[in-house]
Amino acid sequence: MRVSGIAFMGGAASRLLPASIPFRFFGAAAAYQLLAWIALLAGASDVPRFAGGLGWPLAALHLATLGVLVMTAMGASLQLLPVATRRPVAAHRWPATIWWLYTPGVAAVALGMGLPAPVLLAIGTVVVGVALVAYAVLLARNLLGASGMPVVIAHGYAALAALVVALVTAVSLVCAYLGIPLFERSSALALHMTFAAYGFMGLLAFGLSYVLVPMFALAAAPDERRARLSLILAVTALLLAAAAAAGVAPQPLRIAAVGTGAGAVVLHWRLMNSALTTGMRRSLGRSVTLMKFGWACLAASLAAGLGIACDVPFDGTAALFGLLLVAGWLLTFLLGVLQRIVPFLASMHRAPGKRLPPTPSSLTAERPLAIHFACHLAALALLVVAIVAGNPWFAAAGALAGGAGAVAFGSFLATVLRRMSLPDVPAGAREASVG
Amino acid sequence: MNAHVSGRRWVAADGIHIDVRGLSPPDPLVAILELVGSIGDATPVIVHHERDPRMLYPELAEIGWTAERITGEPGEIRLKLERAT
């Protein structure tokens, strides 16, 4: 039996999560990106010497991590991990329910931190925690019995374990604000930062990169053995950092953790660089420039972490570390990935057409992305200057530049969604227009 | 050095066949696009796959090719790829 192209594409689409699922996560992430920069502007006076504590800089940090990074990671992983695991997401209702819990929960956490209002923060933490546990269960169900790409699956498991540590320590930190001490604050804080950023988000980014970057570059799958070694080093670094946070030889173990983590990063970077330089598609534009910038900031964050471990006499070390780790590495890398996969997923999700789905290049919006690129990098540069010079005015200027970039990124996303809803172009007409 | 992902290839009356079963992602995608990119005329490509290659369709659309499912062996996804007309 011959099945028509239209019917076949319909069958493919039906096995994907509905487009509304990943795109609601991406849309919320775009909105929270803008809110993160607004919160940073509100707390600009405290940014250059920020080292923790309730206030708008902490709210900005969590709008970026929970609101943008984790929000996008959930949408992207639920869509892309089944490609690596060769297993579909079991229940389509779960992701939508998670979004409805998680999105207002993040707002409550951010408002609770910014105002500050510890009770609101606690309520938000519970809601976000429930949503993340549900996401972890969904992810674990997909990973269990998966048959594809063992190293990607191993990264998924390691990220889930790190998420558990990040959640437990988050509860401990919030309880401390309510006057209910659970774990010693500095230990909980060190564990929370390390396992949330390098652990959960970082390992998820590393694992998905082994699928995404070769796919972008049209390169062969990365060397499984080296990828596994990178993961082993990364997990070892996390365990060393955990032991240091627990008070076991703190300085030597922190330094060892940075060194081991650097080994993991070098191996990962070499695998990514190999994919980018050997792939069939060499010109990857701004998205890969942002990803490379993110990797450079990851290395720089380890250097700043070493500065903290060695008690470098500079008041802005903690702020610089946080900036490089969250905005420099994770946010920049993720925005680079997102601007490439959003048009791609939109093309995959587009309702079956007459002959061809719309091409990713016909769905994207280059001008907003160019504005976002310039504004985002300017924002990071201004924030580095603000921290180094201890000058809040540069922090405010950085927040404004970042906010402008976030508006441009939102415009890009809106354009892709609008173009997704346009009628199909017949294949012949497209060929004619391409020439 | 360019990435080279093989997949088993052979020529038959209905076109050039490529079997990408058993390859890890994104190797099937790369192997198919490598083959498609090497074809200068209207020769169809028959793909033997073990799953629905969702990521392939946007890439094919970008270079003006279409995919059509045809009858294959049990447990196999077989596709006929052709230049759009």
Coordinates of C-alpha atoms in Angstrom, one line a residue:
Chain A
M1 CA 0.0 0.0 0.0
R2 CA 1.3 3.4 -0.9
V3 CA 0.6 6.1 1.6
S4 CA 0.6 9.6 0.3
G5 CA 3.2 12.2 1.4
I6 CA 0.4 14.2 3.1
A7 CA -0.9 11.2 5.0
F8 CA 2.6 10.2 6.1
M9 CA 3.5 13.6 7.3
G10 CA 0.3 13.7 9.2
G11 CA 1.3 10.4 10.9
A12 CA 4.7 11.8 11.8
A13 CA 3.1 14.9 13.3
S14 CA 0.6 12.9 15.3
R15 CA 3.5 11.1 17.1
L16 CA 5.0 14.4 18.2
L17 CA 3.9 16.3 21.3
P18 CA 1.3 18.9 20.1
A19 CA 3.0 22.1 19.0
S20 CA 1.2 24.0 21.8
I21 CA 3.3 22.0 24.4
P22 CA 6.8 23.1 23.5
F23 CA 5.8 26.5 22.3
R24 CA 4.0 27.4 25.5
F25 CA 7.2 26.7 27.4
F26 CA 9.2 28.7 24.8
G27 CA 6.7 31.6 25.0
A28 CA 6.8 31.7 28.8
A29 CA 10.6 31.6 28.7
A30 CA 10.7 34.6 26.3
A31 CA 8.4 36.6 28.7
Y32 CA 10.5 35.6 31.7
Q33 CA 13.6 36.7 30.0
L34 CA 12.3 40.2 29.7
L35 CA 11.1 40.1 33.3
A36 CA 14.5 38.9 34.4
W37 CA 16.2 42.0 32.9
I38 CA 13.5 44.3 34.4
A39 CA 14.1 42.7 37.9
L40 CA 17.9 43.2 37.3
L41 CA 17.2 46.9 36.5
A42 CA 15.1 47.2 39.7
G43 CA 18.0 45.8 41.7
A44 CA 20.9 47.4 39.7
S45 CA 22.3 49.2 42.7
D46 CA 23.0 45.9 44.4
V47 CA 24.2 44.0 41.4
P48 CA 28.0 44.8 41.3
R49 CA 28.5 43.3 44.8
F50 CA 25.7 40.9 44.9
A51 CA 26.5 37.7 46.9
G52 CA 23.1 36.3 47.8
G53 CA 20.1 37.3 50.0
L54 CA 16.6 38.3 49.2
G55 CA 16.0 41.3 46.8
W56 CA 15.6 42.0 43.1
P57 CA 19.0 40.7 42.0
L58 CA 18.1 37.3 43.5
A59 CA 14.7 37.5 41.8
A60 CA 16.4 38.4 38.5
L61 CA 18.7 35.4 38.9
H62 CA 15.8 33.0 39.4
L63 CA 13.7 34.5 36.7
A64 CA 16.6 33.7 34.4
T65 CA 17.3 30.2 35.8
L66 CA 13.8 28.9 36.6
G67 CA 11.9 31.2 34.2
V68 CA 14.1 31.0 31.1
L69 CA 16.6 28.1 31.5
V70 CA 14.5 25.4 33.2
M71 CA 11.3 26.5 31.3
T72 CA 13.1 26.1 27.9
A73 CA 14.9 22.9 29.0
M74 CA 11.5 21.3 29.9
G75 CA 10.0 22.3 26.6
A76 CA 13.0 21.3 24.5
S77 CA 13.8 18.1 26.4
L78 CA 10.2 16.8 26.2
Q79 CA 10.3 17.4 22.5
L80 CA 13.9 16.3 21.7
L81 CA 14.8 13.6 24.2
P82 CA 12.4 11.1 22.6
V83 CA 14.5 11.4 19.5
A84 CA 17.6 10.2 21.4
T85 CA 15.8 7.6 23.5
R86 CA 13.5 6.4 20.7
R87 CA 10.6 6.4 23.1
P88 CA 7.6 8.8 22.9
V89 CA 6.5 10.9 25.9
A90 CA 4.0 8.7 27.7
A91 CA 1.2 11.1 28.6
H92 CA 0.5 14.3 26.6
R93 CA -1.5 15.8 29.5
W94 CA 1.4 15.9 31.9
P95 CA 3.5 18.5 30.1
A96 CA 0.5 20.9 29.9
T97 CA -0.3 20.4 33.6
I98 CA 3.3 21.0 34.5
W99 CA 3.3 24.2 32.6
W100 CA 0.2 25.5 34.3
L101 CA 1.7 24.7 37.7
Y102 CA 5.3 25.9 37.0
T103 CA 4.6 29.2 35.2
P104 CA 2.7 30.9 38.0
G105 CA 5.0 29.2 40.5
V106 CA 8.0 30.9 39.1
A107 CA 6.3 34.3 39.2
A108 CA 5.5 33.7 42.9
V109 CA 9.1 32.7 43.7
A110 CA 10.4 35.8 41.9
L111 CA 8.0 38.2 43.6
G112 CA 8.6 36.5 47.0
M113 CA 12.4 37.1 46.5
G114 CA 12.1 40.6 45.1
L115 CA 9.5 42.2 47.4
P116 CA 10.7 40.4 49.6
A117 CA 7.8 38.2 50.9
P118 CA 9.0 34.9 52.4
V119 CA 5.6 33.3 52.7
L120 CA 4.9 34.0 48.9
L121 CA 8.4 32.6 48.2
A122 CA 7.6 29.5 50.2
I123 CA 4.3 29.0 48.3
G124 CA 6.0 29.5 45.0
T125 CA 8.8 27.1 46.0
V126 CA 6.2 24.4 46.8
V127 CA 4.4 24.9 43.5
V128 CA 7.6 25.0 41.4
G129 CA 8.9 21.9 43.4
V130 CA 5.8 19.9 42.6
A131 CA 6.0 20.8 38.9
L132 CA 9.7 19.9 38.8
V133 CA 9.1 16.6 40.5
A134 CA 6.4 15.8 38.0
Y135 CA 8.8 16.8 35.1
A136 CA 11.5 14.6 36.7
V137 CA 9.0 11.6 36.8
L138 CA 8.1 12.2 33.1
L139 CA 11.7 12.4 32.1
A140 CA 12.6 9.3 34.1
R141 CA 9.8 7.3 32.6
N142 CA 11.1 8.3 29.1
L143 CA 14.7 7.4 30.1
L144 CA 13.7 4.0 31.6
G145 CA 14.0 1.3 29.0
A146 CA 15.3 3.8 26.4
S147 CA 17.3 2.1 23.6
G148 CA 19.1 5.0 21.8
M149 CA 22.3 7.0 22.6
P150 CA 23.4 5.6 26.0
V151 CA 25.6 8.7 26.8
V152 CA 22.7 11.1 26.3
I153 CA 20.5 8.9 28.5
A154 CA 23.3 8.8 31.1
H155 CA 23.4 12.6 31.1
G156 CA 19.7 12.7 31.6
Y157 CA 19.9 10.5 34.7
A158 CA 22.8 12.5 36.1
A159 CA 20.8 15.7 35.5
L160 CA 17.8 14.3 37.3
A161 CA 20.0 13.3 40.3
A162 CA 21.4 16.9 40.4
L163 CA 17.8 18.3 40.2
V164 CA 16.9 16.3 43.4
V165 CA 19.9 17.9 45.2
A166 CA 19.0 21.4 43.9
L167 CA 15.3 21.0 45.0
V168 CA 16.2 19.7 48.5
T169 CA 18.7 22.5 49.1
A170 CA 16.2 25.1 47.7
V171 CA 13.6 24.0 50.2
S172 CA 16.3 24.3 53.0
L173 CA 17.2 27.8 51.9
V174 CA 13.6 28.9 51.7
C175 CA 12.8 27.4 55.1
A176 CA 15.7 29.4 56.6
Y177 CA 13.9 32.6 55.4
L178 CA 10.8 31.4 57.3
G179 CA 12.9 30.9 60.4
I180 CA 13.0 27.1 60.1
P181 CA 16.7 26.0 59.7
L182 CA 17.2 22.6 58.0
F183 CA 20.8 22.5 56.7
E184 CA 23.6 25.0 57.4
R185 CA 23.0 27.9 55.0
S186 CA 26.4 28.3 53.4
S187 CA 26.5 24.5 52.6
A188 CA 23.0 24.5 51.2
L189 CA 23.8 27.6 49.1
A190 CA 27.0 26.1 47.7
L191 CA 25.2 22.8 46.9
H192 CA 22.2 24.6 45.4
M193 CA 24.2 26.8 43.1
T194 CA 26.5 24.0 42.0
F195 CA 23.9 21.3 41.4
A196 CA 21.3 23.5 39.8
A197 CA 23.6 25.3 37.4
Y198 CA 26.4 22.9 36.6
G199 CA 24.5 19.8 37.6
F200 CA 20.9 19.9 36.4
M201 CA 21.1 22.6 33.7
G202 CA 24.7 22.0 32.7
L203 CA 24.4 18.2 32.3
L204 CA 21.1 18.6 30.4
A205 CA 22.8 21.1 28.1
F206 CA 25.8 18.8 27.6
G207 CA 23.6 15.7 26.9
L208 CA 21.2 17.4 24.5
S209 CA 24.2 19.0 22.7
Y210 CA 25.4 15.5 21.7
V211 CA 22.2 15.3 19.6
L212 CA 21.6 18.9 18.7
V213 CA 25.1 20.2 17.7
P214 CA 25.8 17.4 15.2
M215 CA 22.2 17.8 13.9
F216 CA 22.8 21.5 13.3
A217 CA 26.2 20.9 11.6
L218 CA 25.0 17.7 9.9
A219 CA 28.0 15.9 11.4
A220 CA 28.5 12.3 12.6
A221 CA 27.4 11.4 16.2
P222 CA 30.2 12.3 18.7
D223 CA 32.6 9.7 20.0
E224 CA 30.6 7.9 22.7
R225 CA 33.7 7.0 24.7
R226 CA 35.0 10.6 25.0
A227 CA 31.5 11.8 25.8
R228 CA 31.2 9.3 28.6
L229 CA 34.6 10.3 30.0
S230 CA 33.4 13.9 30.0
L231 CA 30.3 12.9 31.9
I232 CA 32.4 10.9 34.4
L233 CA 34.6 13.9 35.0
A234 CA 31.6 16.3 35.4
V235 CA 29.9 14.0 37.9
T236 CA 33.2 13.6 39.8
A237 CA 33.6 17.4 39.9
L238 CA 30.0 17.7 41.3
L239 CA 30.8 15.1 44.0
L240 CA 34.0 16.8 45.0
A241 CA 32.1 20.1 45.2
A242 CA 29.4 18.4 47.4
A243 CA 32.1 17.1 49.7
A244 CA 33.7 20.5 50.0
A245 CA 30.2 22.1 50.7
A246 CA 29.8 19.5 53.5
G247 CA 33.0 20.7 55.1
V248 CA 35.4 18.0 54.0
A249 CA 38.7 19.8 53.2
P250 CA 36.8 22.7 51.5
Q251 CA 39.6 24.5 49.8
P252 CA 41.5 21.6 48.3
L253 CA 38.3 19.8 47.2
R254 CA 36.9 23.0 45.6
I255 CA 40.1 23.4 43.7
A256 CA 40.0 19.7 42.7
A257 CA 36.4 20.1 41.6
V258 CA 37.2 23.1 39.4
G259 CA 40.1 21.2 37.8
T260 CA 38.0 18.1 37.2
G261 CA 35.2 20.2 35.8
A262 CA 37.6 21.9 33.5
G263 CA 38.6 18.4 32.2
A264 CA 35.0 17.6 31.5
V265 CA 34.5 21.0 29.7
V266 CA 37.6 20.6 27.5
L267 CA 36.5 17.1 26.4
H268 CA 33.0 18.3 25.7
W269 CA 34.3 21.3 23.8
R270 CA 36.6 19.2 21.7
L271 CA 33.7 16.9 20.7
M272 CA 31.5 19.9 19.9
N273 CA 34.3 21.6 17.9
S274 CA 34.8 18.4 16.0
A275 CA 31.2 18.2 15.0
L276 CA 31.2 21.9 14.0
T277 CA 34.4 21.6 11.9
T278 CA 33.6 18.3 10.2
G279 CA 29.9 18.7 9.5
M280 CA 28.4 19.2 6.0
R281 CA 26.9 22.5 7.1
R282 CA 29.7 25.0 8.0
S283 CA 27.9 28.3 8.1
L284 CA 25.7 28.2 11.2
G285 CA 25.5 32.0 11.8
R286 CA 24.8 33.8 15.0
S287 CA 23.2 30.8 16.8
V288 CA 26.6 29.0 16.9
T289 CA 28.5 32.2 17.7
L290 CA 26.3 32.5 20.8
M291 CA 26.8 28.8 21.6
K292 CA 30.6 29.3 21.3
F293 CA 30.4 32.4 23.5
G294 CA 28.5 30.3 26.0
W295 CA 31.2 27.7 26.1
A296 CA 33.9 30.4 26.6
C297 CA 31.8 31.8 29.5
L298 CA 31.6 28.3 31.0
A299 CA 35.3 28.1 31.1
A300 CA 35.5 31.6 32.5
S301 CA 33.0 30.6 35.2
L302 CA 35.3 27.9 36.3
A303 CA 38.1 30.4 36.5
A304 CA 35.9 32.6 38.7
G305 CA 35.0 29.6 40.8
L306 CA 38.7 29.0 41.3
G307 CA 39.0 32.6 42.4
I308 CA 36.2 32.0 45.0
A309 CA 37.9 28.7 46.2
C310 CA 41.2 30.6 46.5
D311 CA 39.6 33.5 48.4
V312 CA 40.8 36.1 45.8
P313 CA 40.6 39.5 47.5
F314 CA 37.9 41.1 45.2
D315 CA 34.4 41.8 46.4
G316 CA 32.8 41.2 43.1
T317 CA 34.0 37.6 42.6
A318 CA 30.7 36.0 43.6
A319 CA 28.7 38.3 41.3
L320 CA 31.1 37.7 38.4
F321 CA 30.9 34.0 38.9
G322 CA 27.1 34.1 38.9
L323 CA 27.0 36.3 35.8
L324 CA 29.5 34.1 33.8
L325 CA 27.7 30.9 34.9
V326 CA 24.1 31.8 34.4
A327 CA 23.9 34.6 31.9
G328 CA 27.2 34.0 30.1
W329 CA 27.2 30.3 29.8
L330 CA 23.7 28.8 30.3
L331 CA 21.5 31.7 29.0
T332 CA 23.7 32.6 26.0
F333 CA 24.1 29.0 25.0
L334 CA 20.4 28.3 25.4
L335 CA 19.3 31.3 23.4
G336 CA 21.7 30.3 20.6
V337 CA 20.1 26.8 20.5
L338 CA 16.6 28.1 20.8
Q339 CA 16.9 30.5 17.8
R340 CA 17.9 27.5 15.7
I341 CA 15.4 24.8 17.0
V342 CA 12.3 27.0 17.2
P343 CA 12.0 27.5 13.4
F344 CA 13.0 23.8 12.9
L345 CA 10.3 22.5 15.3
A346 CA 7.8 24.9 13.8
S347 CA 8.5 23.4 10.4
M348 CA 8.1 19.9 11.9
H349 CA 4.9 20.8 13.6
R350 CA 3.3 22.8 10.8
A351 CA 0.0 21.2 9.8
P352 CA 0.5 18.9 6.8
G353 CA 0.4 20.9 3.6
K354 CA -0.1 20.5 -0.1
R355 CA 3.3 19.0 -0.9
L356 CA 6.1 20.4 1.4
P357 CA 6.2 21.7 5.0
P358 CA 7.4 25.3 5.3
T359 CA 11.2 25.5 5.5
P360 CA 12.8 26.5 8.8
S361 CA 14.5 29.4 6.9
S362 CA 11.1 30.7 5.7
L363 CA 9.8 30.7 9.3
T364 CA 12.6 32.4 11.1
A365 CA 13.1 36.2 11.5
E366 CA 16.6 37.4 11.0
R367 CA 16.3 41.1 11.9
P368 CA 15.0 40.5 15.5
L369 CA 17.7 37.9 16.0
A370 CA 20.4 40.3 14.9
I371 CA 19.1 42.9 17.3
H372 CA 18.9 40.4 20.1
F373 CA 22.5 39.2 19.4
A374 CA 23.9 42.7 19.7
C375 CA 21.9 43.6 22.7
H376 CA 22.5 40.4 24.6
L377 CA 26.3 40.6 24.2
A378 CA 26.3 44.3 25.0
A379 CA 24.3 43.5 28.2
L380 CA 26.9 40.9 29.3
A381 CA 29.8 43.3 28.6
L382 CA 28.2 46.1 30.5
L383 CA 27.5 43.8 33.5
V384 CA 31.1 42.6 33.6
V385 CA 32.2 46.3 33.6
A386 CA 29.6 47.1 36.3
I387 CA 31.1 44.3 38.5
V388 CA 34.7 45.0 37.9
A389 CA 34.3 48.8 38.4
G390 CA 31.7 48.4 41.1
N391 CA 29.5 50.8 39.2
P392 CA 25.6 50.3 39.4
W393 CA 25.0 52.6 36.4
F394 CA 26.7 50.1 34.1
A395 CA 24.5 47.4 35.7
A396 CA 21.4 49.5 34.9
A397 CA 22.7 50.1 31.3
G398 CA 23.3 46.3 31.0
A399 CA 19.8 45.5 32.2
L400 CA 18.3 48.0 29.7
A401 CA 20.4 46.5 26.8
G402 CA 19.4 42.9 27.9
G403 CA 15.7 44.0 28.1
A404 CA 15.9 45.4 24.5
G405 CA 17.4 42.1 23.4
A406 CA 14.6 40.1 25.2
V407 CA 12.0 42.2 23.4
A408 CA 13.7 41.4 20.1
F409 CA 13.8 37.7 21.0
G410 CA 10.1 37.8 21.8
S411 CA 9.4 39.4 18.5
F412 CA 11.4 36.6 16.7
L413 CA 9.2 34.0 18.5
A414 CA 6.0 35.8 17.7
T415 CA 7.1 36.0 14.0
V416 CA 7.8 32.2 13.9
L417 CA 4.4 31.5 15.4
R418 CA 2.6 33.9 13.0
R419 CA 4.3 32.3 10.0
M420 CA 3.5 28.8 11.3
S421 CA -0.2 29.7 11.0
L422 CA 0.1 31.0 7.3
P423 CA -1.2 28.8 4.5
D424 CA 1.2 26.3 2.8
V425 CA 3.2 27.3 -0.2
P426 CA 2.9 24.7 -3.0
A427 CA 6.1 23.0 -3.8
G428 CA 6.3 24.3 -7.3
A429 CA 5.8 27.9 -6.2
R430 CA 8.5 27.6 -3.6
E431 CA 11.0 26.2 -6.1
A432 CA 10.1 29.0 -8.4
S433 CA 10.7 31.6 -5.7
V434 CA 14.0 30.0 -4.7
G435 CA 15.0 30.1 -8.3
Chain B
M1 CA 38.0 16.3 7.2
N2 CA 34.3 16.0 6.4
A3 CA 31.9 14.0 8.4
H4 CA 31.2 10.8 6.6
V5 CA 28.4 8.6 7.8
S6 CA 27.9 5.6 5.5
G7 CA 24.7 3.6 5.8
R8 CA 24.5 0.7 3.4
R9 CA 23.8 1.8 -0.2
W10 CA 22.8 0.1 -3.4
V11 CA 21.2 0.9 -6.7
A12 CA 18.0 -0.7 -7.9
A13 CA 15.5 -0.1 -10.7
D14 CA 13.4 2.2 -8.5
G15 CA 16.3 4.4 -7.3
I16 CA 19.3 4.5 -5.0
H17 CA 18.6 2.7 -1.7
I18 CA 20.1 3.6 1.6
D19 CA 19.7 1.5 4.8
V20 CA 20.3 3.5 7.9
R21 CA 18.9 1.1 10.4
G22 CA 21.1 0.6 13.5
L23 CA 22.7 4.1 13.2
S24 CA 22.5 6.5 16.2
P25 CA 21.0 9.9 15.8
P26 CA 21.9 12.1 14.0
D27 CA 23.8 9.7 11.7
P28 CA 20.8 8.5 9.7
L29 CA 19.9 12.2 9.0
V30 CA 23.5 13.0 7.9
A31 CA 23.8 9.8 5.8
I32 CA 20.5 10.5 4.0
L33 CA 21.3 14.2 3.3
E34 CA 24.8 13.3 2.2
L35 CA 23.3 10.9 -0.4
V36 CA 20.6 13.3 -1.5
G37 CA 23.1 16.1 -1.8
S38 CA 25.2 14.0 -4.1
I39 CA 22.4 13.4 -6.6
G40 CA 22.4 15.8 -9.5
D41 CA 19.4 14.4 -11.5
A42 CA 15.9 13.3 -10.7
T43 CA 16.9 9.8 -9.4
P44 CA 14.7 8.9 -6.3
V45 CA 16.2 7.8 -3.0
I46 CA 14.7 4.9 -1.1
V47 CA 15.4 5.0 2.6
H48 CA 15.1 2.0 4.8
H49 CA 14.7 3.2 8.4
E50 CA 13.7 1.8 11.7
R51 CA 11.7 4.8 12.9
D52 CA 9.9 7.8 11.6
P53 CA 12.7 10.4 10.8
R54 CA 10.9 13.5 12.0
M55 CA 14.0 15.7 11.9
L56 CA 14.6 14.9 8.2
Y57 CA 11.5 16.6 6.8
P58 CA 12.4 20.2 7.5
E59 CA 15.9 19.5 6.1
L60 CA 14.4 18.0 2.9
A61 CA 12.0 20.8 2.5
E62 CA 14.9 23.3 2.8
I63 CA 16.6 21.7 -0.2
G64 CA 13.4 21.1 -2.2
W65 CA 12.9 17.4 -1.7
T66 CA 9.7 15.5 -0.7
A67 CA 9.2 12.3 1.4
E68 CA 6.6 9.7 0.7
R69 CA 6.1 6.6 2.7
I70 CA 6.0 3.4 0.7
T71 CA 5.4 -0.3 1.6
G72 CA 8.3 -1.9 3.5
E73 CA 9.1 -4.9 5.5
P74 CA 7.3 -5.4 8.9
G75 CA 8.9 -3.1 11.5
E76 CA 10.6 -1.0 8.8
I77 CA 9.8 2.6 7.8
R78 CA 10.5 2.9 4.1
L79 CA 10.5 6.3 2.4
K80 CA 10.8 7.4 -1.2
L81 CA 12.5 10.8 -1.5
E82 CA 12.2 12.8 -4.7
R83 CA 12.9 16.3 -5.9
A84 CA 9.8 18.4 -5.6
T85 CA 8.2 19.1 -8.9

